[in-house]
Coordinates of N, CA and C in Angstrom, one line a residue:
Chain A
D6 N 20.5 8.0 1.1 CA 20.1 8.0 -0.3 C 19.5 9.3 -0.7
A7 N 19.9 9.8 -1.9 CA 19.3 11.0 -2.4 C 17.8 10.8 -2.6
M8 N 17.1 11.9 -2.3 CA 15.6 11.7 -2.4 C 14.9 13.0 -2.4
V9 N 13.5 12.8 -2.6 CA 12.6 13.9 -2.6 C 11.7 13.8 -1.3
I10 N 11.7 14.8 -0.5 CA 11.0 14.7 0.8 C 9.8 15.7 0.8
Q11 N 8.7 15.2 1.3 CA 7.5 16.1 1.4 C 7.0 16.1 2.8
N12 N 6.7 17.3 3.3 CA 6.2 17.5 4.6 C 5.0 18.4 4.6
P13 N 4.0 18.2 5.4 CA 3.7 16.9 6.1 C 3.2 15.9 5.1
R14 N 3.1 14.6 5.5 CA 2.5 13.6 4.7 C 0.9 13.7 4.6
Y15 N 0.4 14.2 5.7 CA -1.1 14.4 5.8 C -1.3 15.8 6.3
Q16 N -2.2 16.6 5.7 CA -2.5 17.9 6.1 C -4.0 18.1 6.1
V17 N -4.5 18.6 7.2 CA -6.0 19.0 7.2 C -6.1 20.5 7.4
T18 N -6.9 21.1 6.6 CA -7.1 22.5 6.7 C -8.6 22.8 6.6
Q19 N -8.9 24.0 7.0 CA -10.3 24.4 6.9 C -10.6 25.1 5.6
F20 N -11.8 25.1 5.2 CA -12.3 25.8 4.0 C -11.8 27.3 4.1
G21 N -11.1 27.7 3.1 CA -10.7 29.1 3.0 C -9.4 29.5 3.8
K22 N -8.9 28.5 4.6 CA -7.7 28.9 5.4 C -6.5 28.5 4.7
P23 N -5.6 29.5 4.5 CA -4.4 29.3 3.7 C -3.5 28.1 4.2
V24 N -2.9 27.4 3.3 CA -2.1 26.2 3.7 C -0.9 26.2 2.8
T25 N 0.2 25.8 3.4 CA 1.5 25.6 2.7 C 2.0 24.2 2.8
L26 N 2.4 23.6 1.6 CA 3.0 22.3 1.6 C 4.5 22.5 1.2
S27 N 5.3 21.7 1.7 CA 6.7 21.8 1.4 C 7.4 20.6 0.8
C28 N 8.4 20.9 0.0 CA 9.2 19.8 -0.6 C 10.6 20.2 -0.6
S29 N 11.4 19.2 -0.3 CA 12.9 19.4 -0.4 C 13.5 18.2 -1.1
Q30 N 14.7 18.5 -1.7 CA 15.4 17.4 -2.5 C 16.9 17.4 -2.2
T31 N 17.4 16.2 -2.2 CA 18.9 16.1 -2.0 C 19.6 15.7 -3.3
L32 N 18.8 15.7 -4.5 CA 19.3 15.3 -5.7 C 20.1 16.4 -6.5
N33 N 19.9 17.6 -6.0 CA 20.6 18.8 -6.7 C 20.1 19.0 -8.1
H34 N 18.8 18.6 -8.3 CA 18.2 18.8 -9.7 C 17.7 20.2 -9.8
N35 N 17.9 20.8 -11.0 CA 17.5 22.2 -11.2 C 16.0 22.4 -11.5
V36 N 15.3 21.3 -11.8 CA 13.9 21.4 -12.1 C 13.0 20.8 -11.0
M37 N 12.0 21.5 -10.5 CA 11.1 21.0 -9.5 C 9.7 21.2 -10.0
Y38 N 8.8 20.2 -9.7 CA 7.5 20.2 -10.2 C 6.5 20.0 -9.1
W39 N 5.3 20.5 -9.3 CA 4.2 20.2 -8.4 C 3.0 19.6 -9.2
Y40 N 2.6 18.4 -8.8 CA 1.4 17.8 -9.5 C 0.3 17.7 -8.4
Q41 N -0.9 17.7 -9.0 CA -2.1 17.4 -8.1 C -2.7 16.1 -8.6
Q42 N -3.1 15.3 -7.6 CA -3.7 14.0 -8.0 C -5.0 13.8 -7.1
K43 N -6.1 13.9 -7.8 CA -7.4 13.7 -7.1 C -7.7 12.3 -7.1
S44 N -8.6 11.9 -6.2 CA -8.9 10.5 -5.9 C -9.3 9.8 -7.2
S45 N -8.7 8.6 -7.4 CA -8.9 7.8 -8.6 C -8.6 8.4 -9.9
Q46 N -7.8 9.5 -9.9 CA -7.4 10.1 -11.2 C -5.8 10.1 -11.3
A47 N -5.4 10.4 -12.5 CA -3.9 10.4 -12.7 C -3.4 11.8 -12.2
P48 N -2.1 11.9 -11.9 CA -1.5 13.1 -11.5 C -1.6 14.2 -12.7
K49 N -1.7 15.4 -12.3 CA -1.8 16.5 -13.3 C -0.8 17.6 -12.9
L50 N 0.0 18.1 -13.8 CA 1.0 19.1 -13.5 C 0.3 20.5 -13.2
L51 N 0.7 21.1 -12.1 CA 0.2 22.4 -11.8 C 1.2 23.5 -12.3
F52 N 2.5 23.3 -11.9 CA 3.6 24.2 -12.4 C 4.9 23.6 -12.1
H53 N 6.0 24.3 -12.6 CA 7.3 23.8 -12.4 C 8.3 24.9 -12.4
Y54 N 9.5 24.7 -11.9 CA 10.5 25.7 -11.9 C 11.8 25.1 -12.6
Y55 N 12.3 25.9 -13.5 CA 13.7 25.7 -14.0 C 14.5 26.7 -13.2
D56 N 15.3 26.1 -12.2 CA 16.0 27.0 -11.3 C 15.0 27.9 -10.6
K57 N 15.1 29.2 -10.8 CA 14.1 30.1 -10.2 C 13.1 30.6 -11.2
D58 N 13.1 30.1 -12.4 CA 12.2 30.5 -13.4 C 10.9 29.7 -13.3
F59 N 9.8 30.4 -12.9 CA 8.5 29.8 -12.7 C 7.7 29.6 -13.9
N60 N 7.1 28.4 -14.1 CA 6.3 28.1 -15.3 C 5.0 27.5 -14.8
N61 N 3.9 28.3 -15.1 CA 2.6 27.9 -14.7 C 1.9 27.2 -15.8
E62 N 1.1 26.1 -15.5 CA 0.3 25.5 -16.5 C -0.9 26.4 -16.7
A63 N -1.4 26.4 -18.0 CA -2.5 27.4 -18.4 C -3.7 27.2 -17.5
D64 N -4.0 26.0 -17.1 CA -5.3 25.7 -16.4 C -5.1 25.6 -14.9
T65 N -4.0 26.0 -14.4 CA -3.8 26.0 -12.9 C -4.5 27.2 -12.3
P66 N -5.4 27.0 -11.4 CA -6.2 28.1 -10.8 C -5.2 29.1 -10.1
D67 N -5.7 30.4 -10.0 CA -4.9 31.4 -9.4 C -4.7 31.2 -7.9
N68 N -5.6 30.4 -7.3 CA -5.5 30.0 -5.9 C -4.2 29.3 -5.5
F69 N -3.6 28.8 -6.5 CA -2.3 28.0 -6.3 C -1.1 28.9 -6.6
Q70 N -0.2 29.0 -5.6 CA 1.0 29.7 -5.8 C 2.2 28.8 -5.4
S71 N 3.4 29.2 -5.8 CA 4.6 28.5 -5.5 C 5.7 29.4 -5.2
R72 N 6.6 28.9 -4.4 CA 7.9 29.6 -4.1 C 9.0 28.6 -4.1
R73 N 10.2 29.1 -4.6 CA 11.4 28.3 -4.6 C 12.5 29.1 -4.1
P74 N 12.8 29.2 -2.8 CA 13.8 30.0 -2.3 C 15.2 29.6 -2.6
N75 N 15.5 28.3 -2.8 CA 16.8 27.9 -3.2 C 16.6 26.6 -4.0
T76 N 17.8 26.0 -4.4 CA 17.7 24.8 -5.2 C 17.0 23.6 -4.5
S77 N 17.2 23.5 -3.2 CA 16.7 22.4 -2.5 C 15.2 22.4 -2.1
F78 N 14.7 23.6 -1.9 CA 13.3 23.7 -1.4 C 12.3 24.3 -2.4
C79 N 11.1 23.8 -2.3 CA 10.0 24.4 -3.1 C 8.7 24.3 -2.2
F80 N 7.9 25.3 -2.3 CA 6.6 25.3 -1.5 C 5.4 25.5 -2.4
L81 N 4.4 24.9 -2.0 CA 3.1 25.1 -2.7 C 2.1 25.8 -1.7
D82 N 1.7 26.9 -2.1 CA 0.7 27.7 -1.3 C -0.7 27.7 -1.9
I83 N -1.6 27.3 -1.1 CA -3.0 27.3 -1.5 C -3.7 28.4 -0.7
R84 N -4.1 29.5 -1.4 CA -4.4 30.7 -0.7 C -5.8 30.6 0.0
S85 N -6.7 30.0 -0.6 CA -8.1 29.8 -0.1 C -8.6 28.5 -0.5
P86 N -8.2 27.5 0.2 CA -8.6 26.1 -0.2 C -10.1 25.9 -0.2
G87 N -10.6 25.3 -1.3 CA -12.0 24.9 -1.4 C -12.0 23.4 -1.3
L88 N -13.3 22.9 -1.1 CA -13.5 21.4 -1.0 C -12.9 20.7 -2.2
G89 N -12.9 21.3 -3.4 CA -12.4 20.7 -4.6 C -10.9 20.6 -4.6
D90 N -10.2 21.2 -3.7 CA -8.8 21.2 -3.7 C -8.2 20.0 -2.9
A91 N -9.1 19.2 -2.3 CA -8.7 18.0 -1.5 C -8.1 17.0 -2.5
A92 N -6.9 16.7 -2.3 CA -6.1 15.8 -3.2 C -4.8 15.4 -2.6
M93 N -4.1 14.6 -3.4 CA -2.7 14.3 -3.1 C -1.9 15.3 -3.9
Y94 N -0.9 15.9 -3.2 CA 0.0 16.9 -3.9 C 1.4 16.2 -4.0
L95 N 1.9 16.1 -5.2 CA 3.1 15.4 -5.4 C 4.2 16.4 -5.9
C96 N 5.3 16.3 -5.3 CA 6.5 17.1 -5.7 C 7.4 16.2 -6.5
A97 N 8.0 16.7 -7.5 CA 9.0 15.9 -8.3 C 10.1 16.7 -8.7
T98 N 11.3 16.1 -9.1 CA 12.4 16.8 -9.5 C 13.0 16.1 -10.8
S99 N 13.8 16.8 -11.5 CA 14.5 16.1 -12.6 C 15.7 17.0 -13.0
R100 N 16.6 16.4 -13.7 CA 17.6 17.2 -14.4 C 16.9 18.0 -15.6
D101 N 17.5 19.0 -16.1 CA 16.9 19.8 -17.1 C 16.5 19.0 -18.3
P102 N 15.2 18.9 -18.6 CA 14.7 18.0 -19.7 C 14.7 18.7 -21.1
R103 N 15.2 19.9 -21.1 CA 15.3 20.5 -22.5 C 16.4 19.8 -23.2
G104 N 16.1 19.2 -24.3 CA 17.0 18.5 -25.1 C 17.1 17.0 -24.9
Y105 N 16.6 16.5 -23.7 CA 16.5 15.1 -23.4 C 15.5 14.9 -22.3
P106 N 14.6 14.0 -22.5 CA 13.5 13.8 -21.5 C 13.9 13.0 -20.3
Y107 N 14.7 13.6 -19.4 CA 15.1 12.9 -18.2 C 14.0 12.5 -17.3
E108 N 14.2 11.4 -16.6 CA 13.1 10.9 -15.7 C 12.9 11.9 -14.6
Q109 N 11.7 11.8 -14.0 CA 11.3 12.6 -12.8 C 11.3 11.7 -11.6
Y110 N 11.7 12.3 -10.5 CA 11.8 11.6 -9.2 C 10.7 12.2 -8.3
F111 N 9.8 11.4 -7.8 CA 8.7 11.9 -7.0 C 8.9 11.7 -5.5
G112 N 8.3 12.6 -4.8 CA 8.2 12.4 -3.3 C 7.0 11.6 -3.0
P113 N 6.8 11.3 -1.7 CA 5.7 10.4 -1.3 C 4.3 11.1 -1.4
G114 N 4.3 12.4 -1.5 CA 3.1 13.1 -1.6 C 2.6 13.7 -0.2
T115 N 1.8 14.7 -0.3 CA 1.0 15.2 0.9 C -0.4 15.1 0.6
R116 N -1.1 14.4 1.4 CA -2.6 14.2 1.2 C -3.3 15.4 1.9
L117 N -3.9 16.2 1.2 CA -4.6 17.4 1.8 C -6.1 17.1 1.9
T118 N -6.6 17.3 3.1 CA -8.1 17.2 3.4 C -8.6 18.6 3.7
V119 N -9.7 19.0 3.1 CA -10.3 20.3 3.4 C -11.6 20.1 4.1
T120 N -11.8 20.7 5.3 CA -13.0 20.5 6.0 C -13.9 21.7 6.0
Chain B
D19 N -0.5 16.2 -28.2 CA 0.4 15.1 -27.7 C 0.0 13.8 -28.2
A20 N 1.0 13.0 -28.5 CA 0.7 11.6 -28.9 C 0.1 10.8 -27.7
K21 N -0.9 10.0 -28.0 CA -1.6 9.3 -26.9 C -1.1 7.9 -26.8
T22 N -1.3 7.3 -25.6 CA -1.1 5.9 -25.4 C -2.4 5.2 -24.9
T23 N -2.5 3.9 -25.2 CA -3.6 3.1 -24.8 C -3.1 1.9 -24.1
Q24 N -3.6 1.7 -22.9 CA -3.3 0.5 -22.0 C -4.5 -0.2 -21.5
P25 N -4.4 -1.5 -21.3 CA -5.6 -2.1 -20.6 C -5.8 -1.5 -19.2
N26 N -7.1 -1.5 -18.8 CA -7.4 -0.9 -17.5 C -6.8 -1.7 -16.4
S27 N -6.8 -3.0 -16.5 CA -6.3 -3.9 -15.4 C -5.8 -5.2 -15.9
M28 N -4.9 -5.7 -15.1 CA -4.3 -7.1 -15.4 C -4.0 -7.8 -14.1
E29 N -4.0 -9.1 -14.2 CA -3.7 -9.9 -13.0 C -2.6 -10.8 -13.4
S30 N -1.7 -11.2 -12.4 CA -0.7 -12.1 -12.7 C -0.4 -12.8 -11.4
N31 N 0.1 -14.1 -11.5 CA 0.5 -14.8 -10.3 C 1.9 -14.4 -9.9
E32 N 2.1 -14.5 -8.6 CA 3.4 -14.2 -8.0 C 4.4 -15.1 -8.5
E33 N 5.6 -14.5 -8.7 CA 6.8 -15.2 -9.2 C 6.7 -15.6 -10.7
E34 N 5.7 -15.1 -11.4 CA 5.7 -15.4 -12.8 C 5.9 -14.1 -13.6
P35 N 6.4 -14.2 -14.9 CA 6.6 -12.9 -15.6 C 5.3 -12.2 -16.0
V36 N 5.4 -10.9 -16.1 CA 4.2 -10.1 -16.4 C 4.6 -9.3 -17.7
H37 N 3.7 -9.2 -18.6 CA 3.9 -8.4 -19.8 C 2.8 -7.4 -19.9
L38 N 3.2 -6.1 -19.7 CA 2.2 -5.0 -19.7 C 2.3 -4.3 -21.1
P39 N 1.2 -4.3 -21.9 CA 1.3 -3.7 -23.2 C 0.9 -2.3 -23.2
C40 N 1.4 -1.6 -24.2 CA 1.0 -0.2 -24.5 C 1.0 0.1 -26.0
N41 N -0.1 0.7 -26.5 CA -0.2 1.0 -27.9 C 0.0 2.5 -28.0
H42 N 0.8 2.9 -29.0 CA 1.1 4.4 -29.2 C 1.2 4.5 -30.7
S43 N 0.1 4.4 -31.4 CA 0.2 4.3 -32.9 C 0.6 5.7 -33.5
T44 N 0.4 6.8 -32.8 CA 0.7 8.1 -33.3 C 2.0 8.6 -32.8
I45 N 2.9 7.8 -32.4 CA 4.2 8.2 -31.8 C 5.0 8.9 -32.9
S46 N 5.7 9.9 -32.6 CA 6.6 10.6 -33.5 C 8.1 10.1 -33.3
G47 N 8.9 10.4 -34.3 CA 10.3 10.0 -34.3 C 11.1 10.5 -33.1
T48 N 10.6 11.6 -32.5 CA 11.4 12.1 -31.4 C 10.8 11.8 -30.0
D49 N 9.8 10.9 -30.0 CA 9.2 10.5 -28.7 C 9.9 9.4 -28.1
Y50 N 10.3 9.6 -26.8 CA 10.8 8.5 -26.0 C 9.6 7.8 -25.3
I51 N 9.7 6.6 -25.0 CA 8.6 5.8 -24.3 C 9.1 5.6 -22.9
H52 N 8.3 6.2 -22.0 CA 8.7 6.1 -20.5 C 7.6 5.3 -19.8
W53 N 8.0 4.6 -18.8 CA 7.1 3.9 -17.9 C 7.4 4.3 -16.5
Y54 N 6.3 4.6 -15.8 CA 6.3 4.9 -14.4 C 5.3 3.9 -13.7
R55 N 5.4 3.7 -12.4 CA 4.4 3.0 -11.7 C 4.1 3.8 -10.4
Q56 N 2.9 3.5 -9.9 CA 2.5 4.2 -8.7 C 1.9 3.1 -7.7
L57 N 2.7 2.8 -6.7 CA 2.2 1.9 -5.6 C 1.1 2.6 -4.8
P58 N 0.3 1.8 -4.1 CA -0.8 2.4 -3.3 C -0.2 3.4 -2.3
S59 N -0.9 4.6 -2.3 CA -0.5 5.7 -1.4 C 0.9 6.2 -1.5
Q60 N 1.5 6.1 -2.6 CA 2.8 6.6 -2.8 C 2.9 7.4 -4.1
G61 N 4.0 8.2 -4.2 CA 4.2 8.9 -5.5 C 4.6 8.0 -6.6
P62 N 4.4 8.5 -7.8 CA 4.9 7.7 -9.0 C 6.4 7.4 -8.9
E63 N 6.8 6.3 -9.5 CA 8.2 5.9 -9.5 C 8.6 5.6 -10.9
Y64 N 9.7 6.1 -11.3 CA 10.2 5.9 -12.7 C 10.6 4.4 -12.8
V65 N 10.3 3.8 -13.9 CA 10.7 2.4 -14.1 C 11.7 2.2 -15.2
I66 N 11.5 2.7 -16.4 CA 12.4 2.5 -17.5 C 12.0 3.4 -18.7
H67 N 12.9 3.7 -19.6 CA 12.5 4.4 -20.8 C 13.4 3.9 -22.0
G68 N 12.9 4.2 -23.2 CA 13.6 3.8 -24.4 C 13.1 4.6 -25.6
L69 N 13.9 4.5 -26.7 CA 13.6 5.2 -27.9 C 13.3 4.2 -29.0
T70 N 14.2 3.3 -29.4 CA 14.0 2.4 -30.4 C 14.4 1.0 -30.0
S71 N 15.5 0.8 -29.3 CA 16.0 -0.5 -28.9 C 15.4 -1.0 -27.6
N72 N 15.4 -2.3 -27.5 CA 14.9 -2.8 -26.2 C 15.9 -2.4 -25.1
V73 N 15.4 -2.3 -23.9 CA 16.2 -1.8 -22.7 C 15.9 -2.7 -21.6
N74 N 17.0 -2.8 -20.8 CA 16.9 -3.6 -19.5 C 17.5 -2.8 -18.4
N75 N 16.9 -2.9 -17.2 CA 17.5 -2.3 -16.0 C 17.1 -3.3 -14.9
R76 N 17.5 -2.9 -13.6 CA 17.3 -3.8 -12.5 C 15.8 -4.0 -12.2
M77 N 14.9 -3.1 -12.6 CA 13.5 -3.3 -12.3 C 12.8 -4.0 -13.4
A78 N 13.1 -3.8 -14.6 CA 12.2 -4.4 -15.7 C 13.0 -4.3 -17.0
S79 N 12.3 -4.9 -18.1 CA 12.7 -4.7 -19.4 C 11.7 -4.0 -20.3
L80 N 12.1 -3.3 -21.3 CA 11.2 -2.7 -22.2 C 11.4 -3.2 -23.6
A81 N 10.4 -3.8 -24.2 CA 10.5 -4.3 -25.5 C 9.7 -3.3 -26.4
I82 N 10.3 -2.8 -27.4 CA 9.7 -1.8 -28.3 C 9.6 -2.4 -29.7
A83 N 8.4 -2.4 -30.3 CA 8.1 -2.9 -31.6 C 9.0 -2.2 -32.6
E84 N 9.2 -2.9 -33.7 CA 10.1 -2.4 -34.8 C 9.5 -1.1 -35.4
D85 N 8.2 -1.0 -35.5 CA 7.6 0.2 -36.0 C 7.3 1.2 -34.9
R86 N 7.6 0.9 -33.7 CA 7.5 1.8 -32.5 C 6.0 2.1 -32.2
K87 N 5.1 1.4 -32.8 CA 3.7 1.8 -32.5 C 3.2 1.1 -31.2
S88 N 4.0 0.2 -30.7 CA 3.6 -0.4 -29.4 C 4.9 -0.8 -28.6
S89 N 4.7 -1.0 -27.3 CA 5.8 -1.4 -26.5 C 5.2 -2.3 -25.4
T90 N 6.1 -3.1 -24.7 CA 5.7 -4.0 -23.7 C 6.7 -3.8 -22.5
L91 N 6.2 -3.6 -21.3 CA 7.0 -3.6 -20.1 C 7.0 -5.0 -19.6
I92 N 8.1 -5.5 -19.3 CA 8.2 -6.9 -18.8 C 8.8 -6.9 -17.4
L93 N 8.0 -7.4 -16.5 CA 8.5 -7.7 -15.1 C 8.8 -9.2 -15.1
H94 N 10.1 -9.5 -14.9 CA 10.5 -10.9 -15.1 C 10.0 -11.9 -14.1
R95 N 9.8 -11.4 -12.9 CA 9.3 -12.3 -11.8 C 8.6 -11.5 -10.8
A96 N 7.3 -11.4 -11.0 CA 6.4 -10.5 -10.2 C 6.4 -10.9 -8.8
T97 N 6.5 -9.9 -7.9 CA 6.3 -10.0 -6.5 C 5.1 -9.2 -6.0
L98 N 4.7 -9.5 -4.8 CA 3.5 -8.7 -4.3 C 3.8 -7.2 -4.3
R99 N 5.0 -6.8 -4.2 CA 5.4 -5.4 -4.2 C 5.2 -4.8 -5.5
D100 N 5.1 -5.6 -6.6 CA 4.9 -5.0 -7.9 C 3.4 -4.6 -8.2
A101 N 2.5 -4.9 -7.3 CA 1.2 -4.5 -7.5 C 1.1 -2.9 -7.5
A102 N 0.6 -2.4 -8.6 CA 0.7 -0.9 -8.7 C -0.1 -0.6 -10.0
V103 N -0.3 0.8 -10.2 CA -0.8 1.2 -11.5 C 0.5 1.6 -12.3
Y104 N 0.5 1.1 -13.5 CA 1.6 1.3 -14.4 C 1.2 2.2 -15.6
Y105 N 2.0 3.3 -15.7 CA 1.7 4.3 -16.7 C 2.7 4.2 -17.9
C106 N 2.3 4.2 -19.1 CA 3.1 4.3 -20.3 C 3.0 5.8 -20.8
I107 N 4.0 6.5 -20.9 CA 4.0 7.9 -21.3 C 5.0 8.2 -22.4
L108 N 4.5 9.0 -23.4 CA 5.4 9.4 -24.4 C 6.0 10.8 -24.1
R109 N 7.3 10.9 -24.3 CA 7.9 12.2 -24.0 C 8.9 12.6 -25.1
P110 N 8.7 13.8 -25.7 CA 9.5 14.2 -26.9 C 10.8 14.7 -26.5
I111 N 11.7 14.6 -27.4 CA 13.0 15.4 -27.3 C 12.6 16.8 -27.7
S112 N 12.8 17.8 -26.8 CA 12.4 19.1 -27.2 C 13.1 20.1 -26.3
N113 N 13.2 21.3 -26.7 CA 13.8 22.4 -25.9 C 12.7 23.1 -25.2
F114 N 11.5 22.7 -25.4 CA 10.4 23.4 -24.8 C 9.2 22.5 -24.7
G115 N 8.5 22.5 -23.6 CA 7.2 21.8 -23.5 C 7.2 20.4 -23.2
N116 N 8.4 19.8 -23.0 CA 8.4 18.4 -22.7 C 8.6 18.1 -21.2
E117 N 8.4 19.1 -20.4 CA 8.6 18.9 -19.0 C 7.4 18.1 -18.4
K118 N 6.3 18.2 -19.0 CA 5.1 17.6 -18.3 C 5.1 16.1 -18.6
L119 N 4.8 15.4 -17.5 CA 4.4 13.9 -17.6 C 2.9 13.9 -17.8
T120 N 2.4 13.5 -19.0 CA 1.0 13.4 -19.2 C 0.6 12.0 -18.9
F121 N 0.0 11.8 -17.7 CA -0.4 10.5 -17.3 C -1.7 10.1 -17.9
G122 N -1.8 8.9 -18.5 CA -3.1 8.4 -18.9 C -3.8 7.7 -17.8
T123 N -4.7 6.7 -18.1 CA -5.4 6.0 -17.1 C -4.5 4.8 -16.5
G124 N -3.5 4.4 -17.3 CA -2.6 3.3 -16.8 C -3.3 2.0 -16.7
T125 N -2.5 1.0 -16.3 CA -2.9 -0.4 -16.1 C -2.8 -0.7 -14.6
R126 N -3.8 -1.1 -14.0 CA -3.8 -1.5 -12.6 C -3.4 -3.0 -12.5
L127 N -2.2 -3.3 -12.0 CA -1.7 -4.7 -12.0 C -1.9 -5.3 -10.6
T128 N -2.6 -6.4 -10.6 CA -2.9 -7.1 -9.3 C -2.0 -8.4 -9.4
I129 N -1.3 -8.7 -8.3 CA -0.5 -9.9 -8.1 C -1.2 -10.8 -7.2
I130 N -1.4 -12.0 -7.7 CA -2.1 -13.1 -6.9 C -1.1 -13.9 -6.2
P131 N -1.2 -14.0 -4.9 CA -0.2 -14.8 -4.2 C -0.2 -16.3 -4.5

């Protein structure tokens, strides 16, 4: 089945130690998203890619970066994780929503713990 | 962005229909109504969407009021697997800025065996 895969499912990192989360997709969608979901809150968009065109949300901290080396893969880099960055990180994909709001397909998420 | 209002929680018995309401009184003519759900410890899952007419798919039905100021997600026969938080989200037709899913607080649905 076509799907969105996130690795690892659980990640523990130390305060200030850089960490990378990965996402891959077999849907061949040109748009990929990263959302952050803190405990008992709704998901919040951090940034997204149209193909290789990166789009940052205005309130996403500089500590969060992303890379998309090809259509299938996208990475979330947290340069210096703080305790407040502990959350579930969700990757999603969709067809190009410009002109029509296509649905988004989510991966299972990576739960990040910062010690 | 147009906002949606949903009850915080609902309960339903297993194998009975469930009607999940959503109010969106400030909806604009180009806003689609999307529903997602999030099962415990999983990513959100697309359920259904519509613009004006009622919609059916294998997961659920979406009933949209004639004035479009409210909608109802209908699960025809709830199972324990349907226990989740259900989000009603408005998404505009746009060439810019409609990428974001703006999740509200959603409705936490509990299924009673």
